[in-house]
mmCIF file of C-alpha atoms and ligand atoms in Angstrom:
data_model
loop_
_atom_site.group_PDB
_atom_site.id
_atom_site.type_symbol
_atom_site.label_atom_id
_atom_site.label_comp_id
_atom_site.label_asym_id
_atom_site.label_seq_id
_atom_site.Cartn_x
_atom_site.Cartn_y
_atom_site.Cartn_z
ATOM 1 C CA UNK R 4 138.691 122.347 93.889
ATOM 2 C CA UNK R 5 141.613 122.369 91.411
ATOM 3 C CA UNK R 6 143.809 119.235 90.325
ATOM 4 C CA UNK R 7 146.854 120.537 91.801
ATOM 5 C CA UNK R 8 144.267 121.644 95.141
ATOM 6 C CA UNK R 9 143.225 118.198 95.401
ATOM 7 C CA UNK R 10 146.651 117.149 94.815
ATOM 8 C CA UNK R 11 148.220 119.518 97.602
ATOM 9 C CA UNK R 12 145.924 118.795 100.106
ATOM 10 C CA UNK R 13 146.037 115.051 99.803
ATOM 11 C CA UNK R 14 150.478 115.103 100.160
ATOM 12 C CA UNK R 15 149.821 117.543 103.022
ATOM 13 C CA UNK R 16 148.142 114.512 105.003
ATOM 14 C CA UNK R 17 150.378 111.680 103.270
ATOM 15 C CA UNK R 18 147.427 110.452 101.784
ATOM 16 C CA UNK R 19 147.102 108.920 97.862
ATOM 17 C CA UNK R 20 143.957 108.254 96.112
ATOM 18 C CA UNK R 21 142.977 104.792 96.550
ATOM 19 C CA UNK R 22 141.482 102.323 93.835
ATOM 20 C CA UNK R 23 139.891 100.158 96.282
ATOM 21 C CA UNK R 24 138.027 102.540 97.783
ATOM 22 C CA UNK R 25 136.741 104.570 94.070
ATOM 23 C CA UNK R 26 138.673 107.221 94.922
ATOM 24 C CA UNK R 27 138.186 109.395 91.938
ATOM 25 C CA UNK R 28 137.428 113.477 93.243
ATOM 26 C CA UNK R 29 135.503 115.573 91.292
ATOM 27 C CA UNK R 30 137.489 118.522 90.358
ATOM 28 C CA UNK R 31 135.295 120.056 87.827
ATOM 29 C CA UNK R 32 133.395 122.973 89.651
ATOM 30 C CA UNK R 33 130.972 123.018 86.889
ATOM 31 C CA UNK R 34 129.964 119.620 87.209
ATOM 32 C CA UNK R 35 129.965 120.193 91.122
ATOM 33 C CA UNK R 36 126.947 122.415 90.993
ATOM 34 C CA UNK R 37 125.310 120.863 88.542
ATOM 35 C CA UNK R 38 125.015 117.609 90.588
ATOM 36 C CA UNK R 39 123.661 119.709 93.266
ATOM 37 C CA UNK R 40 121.350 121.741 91.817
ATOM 38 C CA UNK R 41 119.853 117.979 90.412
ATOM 39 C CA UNK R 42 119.767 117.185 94.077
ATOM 40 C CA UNK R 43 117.891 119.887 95.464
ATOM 41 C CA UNK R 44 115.972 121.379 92.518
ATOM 42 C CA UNK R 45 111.971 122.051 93.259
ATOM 43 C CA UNK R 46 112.273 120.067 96.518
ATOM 44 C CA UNK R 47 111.358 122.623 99.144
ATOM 45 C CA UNK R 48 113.226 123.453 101.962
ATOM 46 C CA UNK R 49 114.914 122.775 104.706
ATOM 47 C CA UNK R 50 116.929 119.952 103.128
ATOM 48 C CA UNK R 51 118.179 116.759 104.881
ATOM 49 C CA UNK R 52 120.750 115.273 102.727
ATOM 50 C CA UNK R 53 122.917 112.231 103.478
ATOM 51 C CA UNK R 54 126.055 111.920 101.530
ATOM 52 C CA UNK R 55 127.751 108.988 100.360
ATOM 53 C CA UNK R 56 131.690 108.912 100.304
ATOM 54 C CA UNK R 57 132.310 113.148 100.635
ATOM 55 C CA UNK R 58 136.162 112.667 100.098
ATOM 56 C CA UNK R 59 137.022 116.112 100.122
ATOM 57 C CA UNK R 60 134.306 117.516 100.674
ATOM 58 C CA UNK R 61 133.596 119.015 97.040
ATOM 59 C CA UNK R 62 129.662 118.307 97.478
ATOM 60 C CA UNK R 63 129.566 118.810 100.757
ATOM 61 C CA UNK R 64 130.433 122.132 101.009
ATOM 62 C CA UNK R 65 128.026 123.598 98.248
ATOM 63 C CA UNK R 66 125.435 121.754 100.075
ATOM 64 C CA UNK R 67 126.151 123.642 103.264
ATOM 65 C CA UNK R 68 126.668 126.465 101.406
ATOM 66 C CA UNK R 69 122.710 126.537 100.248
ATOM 67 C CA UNK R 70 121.913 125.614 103.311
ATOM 68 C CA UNK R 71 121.339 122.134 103.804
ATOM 69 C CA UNK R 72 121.952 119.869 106.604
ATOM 70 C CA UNK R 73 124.662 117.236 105.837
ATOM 71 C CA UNK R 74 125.093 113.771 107.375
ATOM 72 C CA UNK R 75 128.071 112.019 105.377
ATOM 73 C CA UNK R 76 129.484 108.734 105.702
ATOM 74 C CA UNK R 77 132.650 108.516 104.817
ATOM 75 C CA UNK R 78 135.115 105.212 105.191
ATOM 76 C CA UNK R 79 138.618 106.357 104.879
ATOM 77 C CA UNK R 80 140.066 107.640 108.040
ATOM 78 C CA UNK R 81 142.451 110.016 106.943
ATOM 79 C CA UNK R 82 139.805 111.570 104.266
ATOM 80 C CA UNK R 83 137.477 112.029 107.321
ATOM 81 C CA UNK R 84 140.112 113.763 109.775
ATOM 82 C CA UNK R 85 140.352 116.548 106.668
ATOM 83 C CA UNK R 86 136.797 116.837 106.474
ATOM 84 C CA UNK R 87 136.476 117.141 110.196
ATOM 85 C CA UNK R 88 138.664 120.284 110.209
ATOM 86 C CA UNK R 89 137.562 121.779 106.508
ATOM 87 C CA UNK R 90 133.930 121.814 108.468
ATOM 88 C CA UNK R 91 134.743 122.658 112.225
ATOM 89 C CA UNK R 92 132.380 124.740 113.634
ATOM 90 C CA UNK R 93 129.600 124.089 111.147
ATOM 91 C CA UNK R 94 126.536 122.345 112.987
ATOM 92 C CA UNK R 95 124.908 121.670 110.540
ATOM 93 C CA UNK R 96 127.576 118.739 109.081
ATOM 94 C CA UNK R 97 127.621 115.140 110.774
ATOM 95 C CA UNK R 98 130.309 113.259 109.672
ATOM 96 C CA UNK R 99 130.333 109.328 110.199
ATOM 97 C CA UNK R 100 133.070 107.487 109.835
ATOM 98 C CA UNK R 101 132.323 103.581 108.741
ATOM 99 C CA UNK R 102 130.791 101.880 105.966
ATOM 100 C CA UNK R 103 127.871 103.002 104.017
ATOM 101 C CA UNK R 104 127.323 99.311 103.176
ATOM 102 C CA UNK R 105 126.515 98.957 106.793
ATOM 103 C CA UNK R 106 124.282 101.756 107.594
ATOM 104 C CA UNK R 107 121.367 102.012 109.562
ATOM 105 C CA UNK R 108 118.905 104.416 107.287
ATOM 106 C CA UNK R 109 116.356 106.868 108.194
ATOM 107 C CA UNK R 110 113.043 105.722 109.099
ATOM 108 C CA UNK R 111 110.323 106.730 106.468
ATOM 109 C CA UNK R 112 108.436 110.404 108.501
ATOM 110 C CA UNK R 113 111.880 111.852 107.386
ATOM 111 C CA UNK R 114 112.445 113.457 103.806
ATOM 112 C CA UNK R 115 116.155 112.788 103.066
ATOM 113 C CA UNK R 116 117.850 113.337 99.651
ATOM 114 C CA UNK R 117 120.358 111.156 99.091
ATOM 115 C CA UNK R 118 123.625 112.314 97.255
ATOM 116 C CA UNK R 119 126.919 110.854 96.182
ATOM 117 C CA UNK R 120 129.601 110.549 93.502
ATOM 118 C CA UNK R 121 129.690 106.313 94.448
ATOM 119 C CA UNK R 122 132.991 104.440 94.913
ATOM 120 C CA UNK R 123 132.625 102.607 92.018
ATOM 121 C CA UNK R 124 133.937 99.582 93.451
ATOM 122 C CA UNK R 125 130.516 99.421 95.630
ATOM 123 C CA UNK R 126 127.959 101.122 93.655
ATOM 124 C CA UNK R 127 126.325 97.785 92.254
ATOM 125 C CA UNK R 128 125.634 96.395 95.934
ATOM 126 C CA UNK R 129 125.143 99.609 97.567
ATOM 127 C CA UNK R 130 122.182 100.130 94.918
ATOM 128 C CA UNK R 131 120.926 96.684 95.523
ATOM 129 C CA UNK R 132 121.066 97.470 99.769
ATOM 130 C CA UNK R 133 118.895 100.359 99.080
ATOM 131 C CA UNK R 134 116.186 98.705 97.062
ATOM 132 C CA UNK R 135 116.012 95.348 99.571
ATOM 133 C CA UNK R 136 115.178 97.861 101.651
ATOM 134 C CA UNK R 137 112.918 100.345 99.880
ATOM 135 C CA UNK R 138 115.004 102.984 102.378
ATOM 136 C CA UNK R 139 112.560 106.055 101.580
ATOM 137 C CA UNK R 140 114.050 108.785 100.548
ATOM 138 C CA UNK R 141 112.924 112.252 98.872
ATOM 139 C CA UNK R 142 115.405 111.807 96.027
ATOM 140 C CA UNK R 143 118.354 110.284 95.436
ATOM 141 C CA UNK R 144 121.077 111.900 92.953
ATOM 142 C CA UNK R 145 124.278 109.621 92.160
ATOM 143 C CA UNK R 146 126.926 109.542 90.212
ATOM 144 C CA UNK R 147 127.509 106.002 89.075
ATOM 145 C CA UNK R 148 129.663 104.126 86.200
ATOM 146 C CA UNK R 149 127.902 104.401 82.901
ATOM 147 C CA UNK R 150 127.390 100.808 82.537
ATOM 148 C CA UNK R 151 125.640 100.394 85.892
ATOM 149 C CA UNK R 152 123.347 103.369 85.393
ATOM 150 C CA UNK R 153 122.444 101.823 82.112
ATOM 151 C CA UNK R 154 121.656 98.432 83.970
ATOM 152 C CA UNK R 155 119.481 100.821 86.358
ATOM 153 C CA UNK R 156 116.823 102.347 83.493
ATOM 154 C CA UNK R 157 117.101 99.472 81.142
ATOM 155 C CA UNK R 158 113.628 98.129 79.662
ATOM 156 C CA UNK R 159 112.943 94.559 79.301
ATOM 157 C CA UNK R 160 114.438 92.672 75.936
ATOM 158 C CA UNK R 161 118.014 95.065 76.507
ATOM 159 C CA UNK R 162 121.306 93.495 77.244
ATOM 160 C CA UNK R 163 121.401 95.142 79.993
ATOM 161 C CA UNK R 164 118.015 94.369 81.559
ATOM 162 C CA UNK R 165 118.864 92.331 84.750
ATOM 163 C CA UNK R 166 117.906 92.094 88.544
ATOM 164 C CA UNK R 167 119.387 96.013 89.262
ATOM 165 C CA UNK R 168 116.753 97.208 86.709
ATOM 166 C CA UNK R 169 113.800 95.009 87.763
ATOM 167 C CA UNK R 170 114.720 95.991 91.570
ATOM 168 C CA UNK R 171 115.354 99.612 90.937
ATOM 169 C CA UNK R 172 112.344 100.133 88.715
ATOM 170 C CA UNK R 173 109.910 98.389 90.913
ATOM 171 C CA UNK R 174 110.967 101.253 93.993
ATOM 172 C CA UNK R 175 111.534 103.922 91.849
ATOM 173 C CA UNK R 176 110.953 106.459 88.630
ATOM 174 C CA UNK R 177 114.577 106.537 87.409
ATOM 175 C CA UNK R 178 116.302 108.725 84.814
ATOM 176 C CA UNK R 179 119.702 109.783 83.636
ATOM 177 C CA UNK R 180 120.250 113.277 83.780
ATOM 178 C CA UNK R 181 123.649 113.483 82.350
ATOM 179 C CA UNK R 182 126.928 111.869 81.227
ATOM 180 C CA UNK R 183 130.453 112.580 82.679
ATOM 181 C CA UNK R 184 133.540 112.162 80.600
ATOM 182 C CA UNK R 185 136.603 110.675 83.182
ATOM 183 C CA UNK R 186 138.350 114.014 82.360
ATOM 184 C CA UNK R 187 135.706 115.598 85.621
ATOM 185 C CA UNK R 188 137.872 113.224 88.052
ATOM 186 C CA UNK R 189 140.668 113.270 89.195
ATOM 187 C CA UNK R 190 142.696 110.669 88.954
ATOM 188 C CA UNK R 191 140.758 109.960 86.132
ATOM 189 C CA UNK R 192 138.660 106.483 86.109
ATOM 190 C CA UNK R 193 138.848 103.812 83.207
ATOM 191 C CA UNK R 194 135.239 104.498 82.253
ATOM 192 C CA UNK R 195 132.507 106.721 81.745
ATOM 193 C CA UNK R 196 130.130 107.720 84.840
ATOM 194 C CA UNK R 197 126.408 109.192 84.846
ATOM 195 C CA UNK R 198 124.433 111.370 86.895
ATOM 196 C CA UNK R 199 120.844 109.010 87.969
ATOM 197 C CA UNK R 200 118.793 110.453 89.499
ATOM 198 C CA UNK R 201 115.838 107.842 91.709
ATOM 199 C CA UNK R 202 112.174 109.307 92.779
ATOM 200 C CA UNK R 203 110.214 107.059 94.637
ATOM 201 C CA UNK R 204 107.183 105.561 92.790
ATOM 202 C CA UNK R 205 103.754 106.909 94.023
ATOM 203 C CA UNK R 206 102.248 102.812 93.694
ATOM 204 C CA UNK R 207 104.162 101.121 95.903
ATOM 205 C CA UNK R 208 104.219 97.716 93.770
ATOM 206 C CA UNK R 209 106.136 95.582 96.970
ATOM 207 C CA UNK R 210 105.427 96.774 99.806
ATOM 208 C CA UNK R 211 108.610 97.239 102.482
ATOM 209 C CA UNK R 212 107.878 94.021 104.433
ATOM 210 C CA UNK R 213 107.857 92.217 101.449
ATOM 211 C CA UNK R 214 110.635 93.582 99.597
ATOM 212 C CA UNK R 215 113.485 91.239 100.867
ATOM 213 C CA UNK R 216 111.903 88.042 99.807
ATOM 214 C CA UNK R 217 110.863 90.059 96.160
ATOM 215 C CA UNK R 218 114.587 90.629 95.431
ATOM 216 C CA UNK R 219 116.132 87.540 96.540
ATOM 217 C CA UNK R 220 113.157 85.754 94.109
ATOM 218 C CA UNK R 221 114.204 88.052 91.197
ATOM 219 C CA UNK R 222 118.123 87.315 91.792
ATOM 220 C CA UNK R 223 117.692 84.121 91.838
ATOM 221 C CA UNK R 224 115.321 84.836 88.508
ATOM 222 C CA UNK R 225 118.541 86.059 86.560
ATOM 223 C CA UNK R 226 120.914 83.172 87.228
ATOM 224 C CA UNK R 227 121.859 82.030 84.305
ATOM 225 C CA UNK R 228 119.802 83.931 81.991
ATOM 226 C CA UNK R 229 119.646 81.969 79.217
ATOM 227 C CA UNK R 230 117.448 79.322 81.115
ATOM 228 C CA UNK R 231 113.565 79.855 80.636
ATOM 229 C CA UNK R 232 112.046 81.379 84.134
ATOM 230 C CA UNK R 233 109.793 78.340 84.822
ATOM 231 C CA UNK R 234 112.486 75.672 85.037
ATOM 232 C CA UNK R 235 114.092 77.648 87.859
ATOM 233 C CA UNK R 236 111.265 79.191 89.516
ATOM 234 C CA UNK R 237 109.214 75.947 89.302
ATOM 235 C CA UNK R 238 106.309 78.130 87.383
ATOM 236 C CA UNK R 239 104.423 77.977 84.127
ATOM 237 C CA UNK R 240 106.727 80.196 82.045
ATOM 238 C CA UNK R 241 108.620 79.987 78.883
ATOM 239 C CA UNK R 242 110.301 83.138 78.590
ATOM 240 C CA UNK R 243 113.490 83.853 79.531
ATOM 241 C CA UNK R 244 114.244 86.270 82.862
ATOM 242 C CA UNK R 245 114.950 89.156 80.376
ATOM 243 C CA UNK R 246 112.172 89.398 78.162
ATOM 244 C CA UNK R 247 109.673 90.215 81.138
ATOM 245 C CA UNK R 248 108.563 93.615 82.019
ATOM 246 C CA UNK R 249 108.915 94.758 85.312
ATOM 247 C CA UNK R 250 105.282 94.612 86.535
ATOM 248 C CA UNK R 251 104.999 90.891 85.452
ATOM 249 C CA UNK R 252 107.693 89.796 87.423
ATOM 250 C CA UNK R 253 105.831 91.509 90.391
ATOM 251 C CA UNK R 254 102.508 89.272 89.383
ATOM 252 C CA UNK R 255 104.500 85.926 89.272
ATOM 253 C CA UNK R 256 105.767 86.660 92.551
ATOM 254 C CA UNK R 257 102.611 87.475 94.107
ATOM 255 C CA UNK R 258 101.184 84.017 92.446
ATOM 256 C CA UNK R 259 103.683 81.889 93.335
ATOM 257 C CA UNK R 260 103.197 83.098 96.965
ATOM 258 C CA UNK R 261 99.492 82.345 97.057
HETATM 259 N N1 LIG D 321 132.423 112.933 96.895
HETATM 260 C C1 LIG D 321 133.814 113.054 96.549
HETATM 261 C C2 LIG D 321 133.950 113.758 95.229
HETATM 262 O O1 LIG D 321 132.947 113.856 94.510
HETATM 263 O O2 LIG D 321 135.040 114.225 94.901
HETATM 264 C C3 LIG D 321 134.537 111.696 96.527
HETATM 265 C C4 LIG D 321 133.934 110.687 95.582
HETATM 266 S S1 LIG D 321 134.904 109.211 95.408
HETATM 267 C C5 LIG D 321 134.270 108.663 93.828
HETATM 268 C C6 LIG D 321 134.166 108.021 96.500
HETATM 269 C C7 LIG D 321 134.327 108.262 97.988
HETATM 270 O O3 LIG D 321 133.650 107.205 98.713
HETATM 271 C C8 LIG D 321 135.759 108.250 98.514
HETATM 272 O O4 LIG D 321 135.902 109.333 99.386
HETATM 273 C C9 LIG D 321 135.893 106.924 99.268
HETATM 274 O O5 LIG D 321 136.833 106.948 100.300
HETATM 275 C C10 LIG D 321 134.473 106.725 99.777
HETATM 276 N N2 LIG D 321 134.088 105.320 100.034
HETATM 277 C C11 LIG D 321 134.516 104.217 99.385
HETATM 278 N N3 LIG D 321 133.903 103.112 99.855
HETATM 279 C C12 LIG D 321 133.069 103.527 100.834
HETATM 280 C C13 LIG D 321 132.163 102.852 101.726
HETATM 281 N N4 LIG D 321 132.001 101.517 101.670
HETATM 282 N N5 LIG D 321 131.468 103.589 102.626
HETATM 283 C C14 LIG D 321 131.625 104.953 102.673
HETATM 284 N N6 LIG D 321 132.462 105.637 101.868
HETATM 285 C C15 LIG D 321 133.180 104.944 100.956
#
């Protein structure tokens, strides 16, 4: 879908882009199949996908096009009355209107991919949801600022080493596949975004039950980070939240439990 596509179809409805909401589309057809191919590549089929924020539909429809089955949340009204007619008479797309903040998730039996360019202005909490609750899926592709996808693989002793990466990394084997200039949205965003793609560990390090109380003790880890763990977490420990690896903070939480 072109700028001036985009563009056209959005004045047809009345409808701007809106910054509260991340609105940037992906115009770049390139980049479109690219991201999908990430998403479905060596994962046999059929394919359940659920997509986060479709907007126009730019994802959406080359997922449908190869055949996949398409559940989509999407929370602006007027965006979801144009992708309600764009896919009329196609069975295999749900649409859901709401907020993917809010969602109920699929229960573990089922292999879903997950897949979405994320409204920035969510992605940081939206990640976090996801690994509170260890939601299983397959795969899960995003597109996500640079800076957050950074926050997302870094290693311990890195600036940007924090609760996202010790959270993220203790669910899942995470890797950026690929850097997007703002120049691939339109309108175009303020920063650079990334392409992360999430595959869920084979060792399941805390298990689902536990998971809640795990990330709420490794939040409350990372307040104020210059503080030494111990004198916050009442525990024998002189290093500072940032300088432990991932499976240690695992240990002292399974310690200070009992
Ligand atoms: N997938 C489209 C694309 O690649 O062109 C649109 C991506 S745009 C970056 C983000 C989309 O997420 C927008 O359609 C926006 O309305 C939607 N969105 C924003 N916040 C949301 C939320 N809390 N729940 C569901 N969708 C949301």
């Amino acid at each position: 879908m072109s700028i001036r596509e985009i563009r056209e179809i959005l004045a047809r409805e009345g409808l701007r882009p809106l910054r509260r909401l991340g609105q940037n589309f992906l115009h770049d057809r390139n980049m479109a199949r690219w991201i999908v191919d990430s998403a479905l590549g060596g994962l046999s089929f059929p394919w359940h996908i659920w997509e986060v924020g479709p907007g126009l539909g730019v994802l959406t429809q080359l997922l449908l096009g190869k055949g996949a089955e398409v559940r989509a949340i999407e929370i602006d009204r007027g965006l979801a009355g144009i992708l309600r007619d764009r896919f009329r008479g196609e069975d295999r797309f749900h649409l859901f209107e709401g907020d993917v903040l809010r969602a109920e998730w699929p229960e573990p039996a089922l292999d879903w991919v997950l897949v979405g360019n994320l409204p920035y202005s969510i992605s940081g909490p939206f990640l976090a949801s996801l690994f509170r609750r260890r939601a299983s899926f397959r795969r899960i592709v995003v597109t996500l600022q640079l800076e957050v996808a950074e926050r997302l693989v870094a290693t311990p002793g890195h600036s940007s080493f924090g609760s996202l990466s010790v959270m993220g990394q203790t669910s899942f084997r995470i890797e950026i596949r690929k850097r997007l200039p703002p120049s691939v949205f339109y309108p175009m965003p303020k920063v650079d975004s990334a392409v992360v793609c999430l595959e869920p560990l084979e060792t399941v390090l805390v298990s689902g039950e536990d998971r809640e109380g795990f990330c709420a003790f490794v939040r409350r880890g990372f307040l104020h980070r210059r503080k030494c763990l111990g004198k916050k977490l009442g525990y024998e420990e002189r290093r500072r939240p940032e300088e432990l690896g991932v499976d240690e903070w695992v240990e002292i939480w399974q310690s200070l439990r009992g």
